[in-house]
Short mmCIF file of C-alpha atoms in Angstrom, two decimals:
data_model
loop_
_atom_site.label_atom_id
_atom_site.label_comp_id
_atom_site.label_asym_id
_atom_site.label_seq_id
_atom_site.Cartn_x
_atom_site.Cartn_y
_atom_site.Cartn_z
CA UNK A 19 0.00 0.00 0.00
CA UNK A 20 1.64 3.47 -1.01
CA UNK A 21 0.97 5.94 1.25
CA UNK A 22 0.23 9.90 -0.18
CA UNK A 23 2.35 12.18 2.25
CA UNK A 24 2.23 15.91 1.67
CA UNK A 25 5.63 17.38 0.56
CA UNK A 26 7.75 18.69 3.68
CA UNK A 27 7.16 23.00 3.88
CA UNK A 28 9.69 25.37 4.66
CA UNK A 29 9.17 26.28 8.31
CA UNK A 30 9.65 29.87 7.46
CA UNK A 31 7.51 29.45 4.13
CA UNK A 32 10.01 29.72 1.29
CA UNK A 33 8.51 27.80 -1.81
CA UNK A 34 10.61 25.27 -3.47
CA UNK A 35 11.06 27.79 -6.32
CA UNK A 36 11.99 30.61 -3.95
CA UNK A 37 14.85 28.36 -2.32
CA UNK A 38 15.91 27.19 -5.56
CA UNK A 39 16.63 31.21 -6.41
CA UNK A 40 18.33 31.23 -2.77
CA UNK A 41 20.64 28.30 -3.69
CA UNK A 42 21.16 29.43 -7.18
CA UNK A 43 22.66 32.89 -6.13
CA UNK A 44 24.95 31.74 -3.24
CA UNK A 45 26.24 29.36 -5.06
CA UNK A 46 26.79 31.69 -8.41
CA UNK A 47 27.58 34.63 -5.78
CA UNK A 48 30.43 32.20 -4.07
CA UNK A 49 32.08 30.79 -7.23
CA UNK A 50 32.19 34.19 -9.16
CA UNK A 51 30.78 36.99 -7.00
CA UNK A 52 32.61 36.71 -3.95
CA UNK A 53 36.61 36.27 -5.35
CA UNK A 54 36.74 39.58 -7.14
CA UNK A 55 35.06 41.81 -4.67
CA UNK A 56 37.96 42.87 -2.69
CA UNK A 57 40.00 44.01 -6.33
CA UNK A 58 36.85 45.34 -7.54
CA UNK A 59 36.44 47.81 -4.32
CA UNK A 60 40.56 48.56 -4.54
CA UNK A 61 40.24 49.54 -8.36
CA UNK A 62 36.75 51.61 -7.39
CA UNK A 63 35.85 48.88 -11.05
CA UNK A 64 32.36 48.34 -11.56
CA UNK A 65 32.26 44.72 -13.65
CA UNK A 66 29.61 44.90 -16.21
CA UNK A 67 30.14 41.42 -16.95
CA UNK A 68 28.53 40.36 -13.62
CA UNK A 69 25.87 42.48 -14.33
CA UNK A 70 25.19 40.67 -17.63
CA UNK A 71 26.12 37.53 -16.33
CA UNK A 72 23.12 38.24 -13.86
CA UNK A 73 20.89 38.74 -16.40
CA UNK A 74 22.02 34.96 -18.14
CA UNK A 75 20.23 33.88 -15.04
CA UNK A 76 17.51 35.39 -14.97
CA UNK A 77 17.95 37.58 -11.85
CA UNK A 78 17.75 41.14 -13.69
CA UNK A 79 14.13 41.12 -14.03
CA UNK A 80 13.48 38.65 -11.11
CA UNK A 81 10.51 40.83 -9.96
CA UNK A 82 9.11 41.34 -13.03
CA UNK A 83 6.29 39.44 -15.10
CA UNK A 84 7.49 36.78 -17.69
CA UNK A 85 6.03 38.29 -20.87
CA UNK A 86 8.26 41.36 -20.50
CA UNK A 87 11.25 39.00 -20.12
CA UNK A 88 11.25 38.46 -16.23
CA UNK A 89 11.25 35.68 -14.34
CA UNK A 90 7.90 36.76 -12.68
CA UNK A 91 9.27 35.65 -9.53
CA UNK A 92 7.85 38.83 -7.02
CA UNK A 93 9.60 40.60 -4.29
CA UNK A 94 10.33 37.83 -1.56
CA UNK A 95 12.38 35.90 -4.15
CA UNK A 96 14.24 39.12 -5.28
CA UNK A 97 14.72 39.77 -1.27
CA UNK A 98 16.11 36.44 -1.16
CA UNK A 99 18.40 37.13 -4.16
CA UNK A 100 19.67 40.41 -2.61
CA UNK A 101 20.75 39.03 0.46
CA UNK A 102 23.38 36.21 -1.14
CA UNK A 103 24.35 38.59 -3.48
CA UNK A 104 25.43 41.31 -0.34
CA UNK A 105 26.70 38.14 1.32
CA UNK A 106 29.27 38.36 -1.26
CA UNK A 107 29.64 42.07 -2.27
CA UNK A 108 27.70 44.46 -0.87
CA UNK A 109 28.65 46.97 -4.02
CA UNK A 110 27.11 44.82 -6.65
CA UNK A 111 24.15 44.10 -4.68
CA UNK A 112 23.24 48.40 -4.40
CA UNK A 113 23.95 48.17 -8.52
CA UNK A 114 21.59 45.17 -9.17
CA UNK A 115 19.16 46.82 -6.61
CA UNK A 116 18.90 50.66 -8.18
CA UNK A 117 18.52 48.52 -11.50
CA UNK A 118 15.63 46.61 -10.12
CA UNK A 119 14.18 50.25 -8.74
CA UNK A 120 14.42 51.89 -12.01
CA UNK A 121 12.69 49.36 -13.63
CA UNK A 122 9.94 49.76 -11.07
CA UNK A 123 9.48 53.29 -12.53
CA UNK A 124 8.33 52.50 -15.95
CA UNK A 125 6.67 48.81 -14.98
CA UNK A 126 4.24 51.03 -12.67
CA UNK A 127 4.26 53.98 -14.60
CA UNK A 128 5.07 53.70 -17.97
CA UNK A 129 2.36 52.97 -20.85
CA UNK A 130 1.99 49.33 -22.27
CA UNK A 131 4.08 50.98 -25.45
CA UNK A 132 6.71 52.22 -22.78
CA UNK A 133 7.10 48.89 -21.28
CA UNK A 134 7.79 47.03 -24.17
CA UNK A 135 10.20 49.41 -25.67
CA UNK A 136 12.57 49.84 -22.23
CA UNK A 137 12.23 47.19 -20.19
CA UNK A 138 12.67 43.41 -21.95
CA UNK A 139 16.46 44.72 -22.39
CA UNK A 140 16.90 45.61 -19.18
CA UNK A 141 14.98 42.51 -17.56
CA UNK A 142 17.19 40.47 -19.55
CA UNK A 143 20.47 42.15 -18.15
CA UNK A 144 21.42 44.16 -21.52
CA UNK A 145 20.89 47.14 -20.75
CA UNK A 146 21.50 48.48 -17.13
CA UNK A 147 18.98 51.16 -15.20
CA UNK A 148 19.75 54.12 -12.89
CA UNK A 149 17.63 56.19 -10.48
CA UNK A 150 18.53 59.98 -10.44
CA UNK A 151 16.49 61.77 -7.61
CA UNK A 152 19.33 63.63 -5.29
CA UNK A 153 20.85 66.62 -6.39
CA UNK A 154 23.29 69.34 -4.20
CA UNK A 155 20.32 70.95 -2.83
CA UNK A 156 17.60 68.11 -2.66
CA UNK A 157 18.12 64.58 -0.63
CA UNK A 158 16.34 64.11 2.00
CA UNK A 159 13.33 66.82 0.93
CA UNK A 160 13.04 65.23 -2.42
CA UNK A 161 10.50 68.08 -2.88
CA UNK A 162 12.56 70.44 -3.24
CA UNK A 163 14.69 69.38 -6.39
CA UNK A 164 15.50 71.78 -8.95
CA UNK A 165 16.20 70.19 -12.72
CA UNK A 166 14.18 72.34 -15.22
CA UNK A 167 11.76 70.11 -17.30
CA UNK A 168 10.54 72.66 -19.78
CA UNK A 169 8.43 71.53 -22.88
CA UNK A 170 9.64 72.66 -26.35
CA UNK A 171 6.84 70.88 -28.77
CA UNK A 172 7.11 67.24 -28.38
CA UNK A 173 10.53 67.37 -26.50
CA UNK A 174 11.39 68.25 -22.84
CA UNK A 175 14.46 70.39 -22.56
CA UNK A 176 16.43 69.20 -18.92
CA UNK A 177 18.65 71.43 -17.29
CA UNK A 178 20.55 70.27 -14.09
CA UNK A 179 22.43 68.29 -11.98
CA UNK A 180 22.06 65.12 -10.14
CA UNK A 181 24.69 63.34 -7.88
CA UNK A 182 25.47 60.46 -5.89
CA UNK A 183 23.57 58.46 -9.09
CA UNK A 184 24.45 54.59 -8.95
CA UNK A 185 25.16 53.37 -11.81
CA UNK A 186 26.21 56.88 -13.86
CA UNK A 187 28.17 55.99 -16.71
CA UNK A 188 27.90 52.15 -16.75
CA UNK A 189 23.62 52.64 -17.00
CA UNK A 190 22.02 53.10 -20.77
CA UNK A 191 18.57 54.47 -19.15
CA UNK A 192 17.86 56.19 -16.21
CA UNK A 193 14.89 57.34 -14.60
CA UNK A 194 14.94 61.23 -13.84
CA UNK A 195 12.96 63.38 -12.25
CA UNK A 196 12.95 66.88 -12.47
CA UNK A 197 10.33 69.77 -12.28
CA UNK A 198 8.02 71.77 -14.60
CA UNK A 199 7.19 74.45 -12.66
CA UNK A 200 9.53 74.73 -9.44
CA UNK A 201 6.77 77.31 -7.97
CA UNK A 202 4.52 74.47 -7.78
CA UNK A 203 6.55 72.30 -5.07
CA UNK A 204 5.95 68.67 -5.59
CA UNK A 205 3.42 69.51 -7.71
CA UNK A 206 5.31 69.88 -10.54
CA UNK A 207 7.92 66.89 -10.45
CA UNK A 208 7.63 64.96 -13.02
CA UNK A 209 9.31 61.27 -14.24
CA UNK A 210 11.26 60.78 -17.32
CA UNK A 211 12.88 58.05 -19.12
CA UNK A 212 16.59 59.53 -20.45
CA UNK A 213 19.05 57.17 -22.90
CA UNK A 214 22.00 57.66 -22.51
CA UNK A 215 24.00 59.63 -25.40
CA UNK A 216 21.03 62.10 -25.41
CA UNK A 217 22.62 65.15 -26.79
CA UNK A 218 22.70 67.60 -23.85
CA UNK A 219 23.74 64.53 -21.11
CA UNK A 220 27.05 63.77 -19.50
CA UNK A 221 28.43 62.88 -17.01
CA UNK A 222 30.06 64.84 -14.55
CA UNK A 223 32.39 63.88 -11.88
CA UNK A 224 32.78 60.76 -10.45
CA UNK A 225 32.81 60.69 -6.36
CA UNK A 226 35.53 58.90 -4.30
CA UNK A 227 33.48 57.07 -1.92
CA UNK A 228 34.20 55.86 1.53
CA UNK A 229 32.58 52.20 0.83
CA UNK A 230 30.39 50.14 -1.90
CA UNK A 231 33.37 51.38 -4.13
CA UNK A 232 32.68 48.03 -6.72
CA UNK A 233 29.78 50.21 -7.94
CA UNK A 234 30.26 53.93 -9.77
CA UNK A 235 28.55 56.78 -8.39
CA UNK A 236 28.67 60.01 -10.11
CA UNK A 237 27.37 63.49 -10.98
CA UNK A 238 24.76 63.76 -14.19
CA UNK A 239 24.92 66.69 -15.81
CA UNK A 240 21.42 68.02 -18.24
CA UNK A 241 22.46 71.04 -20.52
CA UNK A 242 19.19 71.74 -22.51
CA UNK A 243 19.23 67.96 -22.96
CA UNK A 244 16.33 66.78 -24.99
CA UNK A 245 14.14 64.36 -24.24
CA UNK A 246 10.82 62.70 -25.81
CA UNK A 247 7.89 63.63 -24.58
CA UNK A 248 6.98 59.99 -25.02
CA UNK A 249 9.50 59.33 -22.52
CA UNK A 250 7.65 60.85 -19.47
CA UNK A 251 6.52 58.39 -17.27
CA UNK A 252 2.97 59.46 -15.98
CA UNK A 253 1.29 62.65 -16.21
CA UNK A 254 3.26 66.01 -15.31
CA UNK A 255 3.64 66.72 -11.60
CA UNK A 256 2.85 62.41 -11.08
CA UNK A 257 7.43 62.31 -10.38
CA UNK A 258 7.40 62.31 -6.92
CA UNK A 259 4.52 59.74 -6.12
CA UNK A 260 6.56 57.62 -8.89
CA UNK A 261 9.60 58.28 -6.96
CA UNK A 262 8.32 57.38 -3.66
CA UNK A 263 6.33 54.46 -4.58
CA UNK A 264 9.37 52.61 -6.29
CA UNK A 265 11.48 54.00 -2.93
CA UNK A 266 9.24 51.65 -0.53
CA UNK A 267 9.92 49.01 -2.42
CA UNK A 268 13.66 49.53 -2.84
CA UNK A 269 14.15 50.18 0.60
CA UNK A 270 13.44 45.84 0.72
CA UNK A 271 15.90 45.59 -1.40
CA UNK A 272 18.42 47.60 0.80
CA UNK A 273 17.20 45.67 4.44
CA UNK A 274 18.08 42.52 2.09
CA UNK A 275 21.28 43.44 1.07
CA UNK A 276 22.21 44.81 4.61
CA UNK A 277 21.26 41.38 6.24
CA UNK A 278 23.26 40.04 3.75
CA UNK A 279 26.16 41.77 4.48
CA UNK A 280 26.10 41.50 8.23
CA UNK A 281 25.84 37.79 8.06
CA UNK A 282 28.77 37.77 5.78
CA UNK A 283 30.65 39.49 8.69
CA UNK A 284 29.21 37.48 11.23
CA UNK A 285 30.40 33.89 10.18
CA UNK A 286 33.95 35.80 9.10
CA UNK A 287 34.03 36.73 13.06
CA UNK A 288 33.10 33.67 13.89
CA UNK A 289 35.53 31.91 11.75
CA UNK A 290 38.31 34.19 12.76
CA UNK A 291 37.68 33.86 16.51
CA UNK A 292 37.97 29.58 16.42
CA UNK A 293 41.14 30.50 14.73
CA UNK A 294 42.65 33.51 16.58
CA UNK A 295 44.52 32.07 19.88
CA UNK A 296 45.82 34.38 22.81
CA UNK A 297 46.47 33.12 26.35
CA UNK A 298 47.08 29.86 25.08
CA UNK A 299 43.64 28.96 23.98
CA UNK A 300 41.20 30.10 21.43
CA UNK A 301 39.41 33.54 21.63
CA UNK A 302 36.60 31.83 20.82
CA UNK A 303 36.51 29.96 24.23
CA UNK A 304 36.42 33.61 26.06
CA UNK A 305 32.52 34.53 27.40
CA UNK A 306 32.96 38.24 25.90
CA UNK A 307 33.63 37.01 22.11
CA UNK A 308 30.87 34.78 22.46
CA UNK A 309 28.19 37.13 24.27
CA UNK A 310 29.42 39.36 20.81
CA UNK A 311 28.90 36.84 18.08
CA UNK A 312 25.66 35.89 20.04
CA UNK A 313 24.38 39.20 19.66
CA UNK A 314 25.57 39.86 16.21
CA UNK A 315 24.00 36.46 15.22
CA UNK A 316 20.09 37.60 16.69
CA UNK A 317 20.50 41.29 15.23
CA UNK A 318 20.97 39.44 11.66
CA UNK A 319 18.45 37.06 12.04
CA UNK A 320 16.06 39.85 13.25
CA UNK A 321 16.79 41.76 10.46
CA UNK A 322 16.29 39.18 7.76
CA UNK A 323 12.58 38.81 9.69
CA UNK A 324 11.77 42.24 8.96
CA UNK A 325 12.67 42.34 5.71
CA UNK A 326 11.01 39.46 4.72
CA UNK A 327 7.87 40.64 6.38
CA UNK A 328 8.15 43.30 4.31
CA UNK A 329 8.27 41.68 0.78
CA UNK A 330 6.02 39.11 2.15
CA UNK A 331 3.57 42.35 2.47
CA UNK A 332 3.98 43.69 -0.87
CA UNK A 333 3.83 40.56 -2.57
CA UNK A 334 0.31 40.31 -0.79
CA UNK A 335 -0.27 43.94 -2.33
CA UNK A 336 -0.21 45.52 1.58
CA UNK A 337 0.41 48.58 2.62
CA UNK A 338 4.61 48.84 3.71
CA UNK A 339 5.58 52.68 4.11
CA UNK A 340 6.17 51.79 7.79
CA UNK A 341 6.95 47.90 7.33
CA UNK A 342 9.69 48.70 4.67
CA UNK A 343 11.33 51.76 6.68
CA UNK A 344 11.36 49.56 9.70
CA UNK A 345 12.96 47.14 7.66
CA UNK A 346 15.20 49.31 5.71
CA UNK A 347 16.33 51.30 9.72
CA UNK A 348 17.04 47.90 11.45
CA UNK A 349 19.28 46.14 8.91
CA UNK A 350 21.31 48.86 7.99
CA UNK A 351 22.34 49.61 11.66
CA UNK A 352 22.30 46.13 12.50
CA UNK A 353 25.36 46.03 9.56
CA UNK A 354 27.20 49.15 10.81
CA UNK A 355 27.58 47.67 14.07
CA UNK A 356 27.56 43.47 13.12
CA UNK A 357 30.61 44.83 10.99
CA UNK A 358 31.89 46.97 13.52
CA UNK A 359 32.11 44.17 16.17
CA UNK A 360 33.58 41.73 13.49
CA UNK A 361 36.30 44.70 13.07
CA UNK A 362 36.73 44.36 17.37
CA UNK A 363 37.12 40.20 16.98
CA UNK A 364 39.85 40.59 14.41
CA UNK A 365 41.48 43.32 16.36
CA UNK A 366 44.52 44.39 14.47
CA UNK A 367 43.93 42.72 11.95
CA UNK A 368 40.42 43.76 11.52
CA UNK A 369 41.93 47.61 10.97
CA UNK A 370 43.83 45.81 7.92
CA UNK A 371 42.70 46.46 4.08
CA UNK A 372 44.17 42.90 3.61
CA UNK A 373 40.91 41.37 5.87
CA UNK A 374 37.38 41.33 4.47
CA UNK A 375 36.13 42.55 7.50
CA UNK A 376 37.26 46.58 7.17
CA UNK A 377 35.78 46.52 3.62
CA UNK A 378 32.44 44.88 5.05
CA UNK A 379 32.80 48.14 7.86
CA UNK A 380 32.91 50.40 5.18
CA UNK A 381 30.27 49.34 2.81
CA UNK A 382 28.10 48.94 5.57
CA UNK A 383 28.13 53.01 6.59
CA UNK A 384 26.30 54.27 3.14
CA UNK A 385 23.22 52.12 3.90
CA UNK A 386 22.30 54.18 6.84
CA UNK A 387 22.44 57.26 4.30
CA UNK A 388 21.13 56.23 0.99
CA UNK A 389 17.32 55.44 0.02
CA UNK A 390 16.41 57.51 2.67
CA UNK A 391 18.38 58.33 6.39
CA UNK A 392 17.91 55.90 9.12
CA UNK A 393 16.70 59.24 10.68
CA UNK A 394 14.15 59.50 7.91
CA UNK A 395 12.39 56.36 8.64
CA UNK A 396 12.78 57.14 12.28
CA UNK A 397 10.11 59.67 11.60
CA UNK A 398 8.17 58.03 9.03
CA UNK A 399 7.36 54.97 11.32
CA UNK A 400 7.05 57.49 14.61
CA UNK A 401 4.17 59.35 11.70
CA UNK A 402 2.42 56.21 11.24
CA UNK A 403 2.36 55.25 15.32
CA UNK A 404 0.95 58.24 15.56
CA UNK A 405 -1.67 58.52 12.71
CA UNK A 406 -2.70 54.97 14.06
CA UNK A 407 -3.45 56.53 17.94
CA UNK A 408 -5.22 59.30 16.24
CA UNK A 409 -7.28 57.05 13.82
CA UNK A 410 -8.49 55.16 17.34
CA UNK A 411 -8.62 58.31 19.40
#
């Protein structure tokens, strides 16, 4: 008699197909992510082969549906992605997530014609995307930008600058926002799909970054460029709800990477610490190394909770302004300091460029900046606390 059994389930609820992505990236991500990071960060070299290489499997359009040339896989699996990728380098993970963001932009935005004309090449890892929001004088109030978007017949004429843009230089199409009518406030920002080698469009100087130095960021520079009309994503003065909707979800993408990253430092501590001996025995065998590594490892896994909640939520098509920013908070201080105690284990040699650990420290500081300050999302989660008491008042 053959007995039906129903197949075993993940206790935390990944499908099989979401832990075959899982085991697909760390294992890609180990063999061929992972052995070039530390000359990639040393050379400030962006490899555009791993980006394409990404795209031969499939993970450049993870999110997105199949008939635009995605894997139609949703955000949880991308999360999943994210965090193995981090695991290995942190820099390439921010690249492959302001890709995914951009493409947000124009899958939620753009028209059906828009759709097929940008995105199957960059789903398919051809064609890389960029997100240019920040400029000298806007960051945090994103409001307050100040690229001209004045129409001239079926054109746009830009005039500008952006900075900190991931991505500048090695992207083909980026997503830019800029304003029709600065008088108007946010009222007037407005989304734009811009090709690169538009007449008008350069790029300006590259920064020298602290960390996440595998990946360019630079200065874009609009001088009466010209752009299509046809390439306007939405309606004018719709930029900075496209901005901030494709933001939520990126921040995900940023808790993932982050949790990636701090578990990367994590098992190098713990590693390093059965190794290390002083006193004639282990480090490893002394209570304060271990109450450290036992901390470091629940901050990580708490993290990875969080963000997963998060994608779980959007997947599900739930609100996550304040489940995304929690997310998005935690993990990136939860790498600043996982990274900062692996930096204590190694000691000396943790101060070293020759250890892992001091480039894990470094990359782990411009996540509690970018896609929004940690302080940012300290108010937009204290907002929706409370909106929620007043709601029930």
């Amino acid at each position: 008699m053959t007995v039906e059994t129903a197949p075993a389930r993940d206790p935390l609820g990944l499908s099989e197909d979401e832990r075959s992505v899982r085991d697909l990236v760390r294992d890609w991500a180990a063999k061929e992510v992972a052995p070039g990071a530390a000359q990639r960060d040393e050379e400030e070299r962006y490899d555009i082969g791993l980006f394409h290489r990404a795209g031969e499997l499939g993970l450049t359009g993870l999110p997105y549906p199949e008939e635009l040339g995605g894997a139609g896989m949703g955000t949880f699996a991308w999360t999943l992605a994210a965090e193995e990728i981090a695991a290995a380098d942190m820099a390439l993970a921010v690249s492959l997530s302001v890709h995914i963001l951009s493409q947000l932009c124009i899958f939620a935005n753009g028209t059906a014609e828009q759709k097929d004309r940008f995105l199957p090449p960059m789903t398919a890892g051809r064609e890389l995307g960029a997100f240019a929001l920040t400029e000298p004088q806007a960051g945090s109030d994103a409001a307050s930008l100040a690229l001209a978007a004045t129409r001239d017949g079926d054109d746009y004429l830009l005039t500008g600058t952006k900075i900190w843009i991931t991505n500048a230089g090695d992207a083909t199409r980026y997503v830019v926002f800029g304003t029709v009518d600065r008088s108007k406030g946010k009222a007037g920002i407005t989304a734009f799909v811009v090709e690169a080698g538009t007449p008008g469009f350069r790029l300006g100087s590259k920064e020298r970054k602290m960390g996440i130095r595998g990946t360019t960021g630079a200065e874009l520079v609009f001088e009466n460029a010209r752009v299509p009309a046809a390439n306007r994503l939405g309606e004018e003065g719709d930029g900075l709800r496209v901005a901030l909707s494709a933001l939520g979800a990126g921040r995900i993408s940023i808790a993932a990477a982050c949790t990636g990253l701090a578990r990367s430092a994590l098992e190098l501590a713990a590693r390093y610490a059965l190794q290390r001996r002083q006193f004639g025995r282990s480090i490893a065998d002394q209570e304060m190394i271990q109450a450290m590594l036992a901390e470091m490892a629940v901050q990580v896994d708490a993290a990875r909770l969080l963000t997963w909640r998060a994608a779980r939520l959007r997947d599900a098509g739930q609100p996550i302004n304040s489940p995304s920013s929690m997310a998005k908070w935690y993990a990136s201080d939860v790498a600043m300091r996982v990274t900062t105690d692996a930096v204590q284990i190694y000691g000396g040699a943790g101060y070293s460029r020759d250890n892992p650990v001091e480039r894990l420290m470094r990359d782990a500081k411009g996540a509690q900046i970018y896609e929004g300050t940690n302080q940012i999302h300290r108010l937009i989660v204290a907002q929706q606390v409370l909106d929620a008491m007043r709601r029930d008042a």
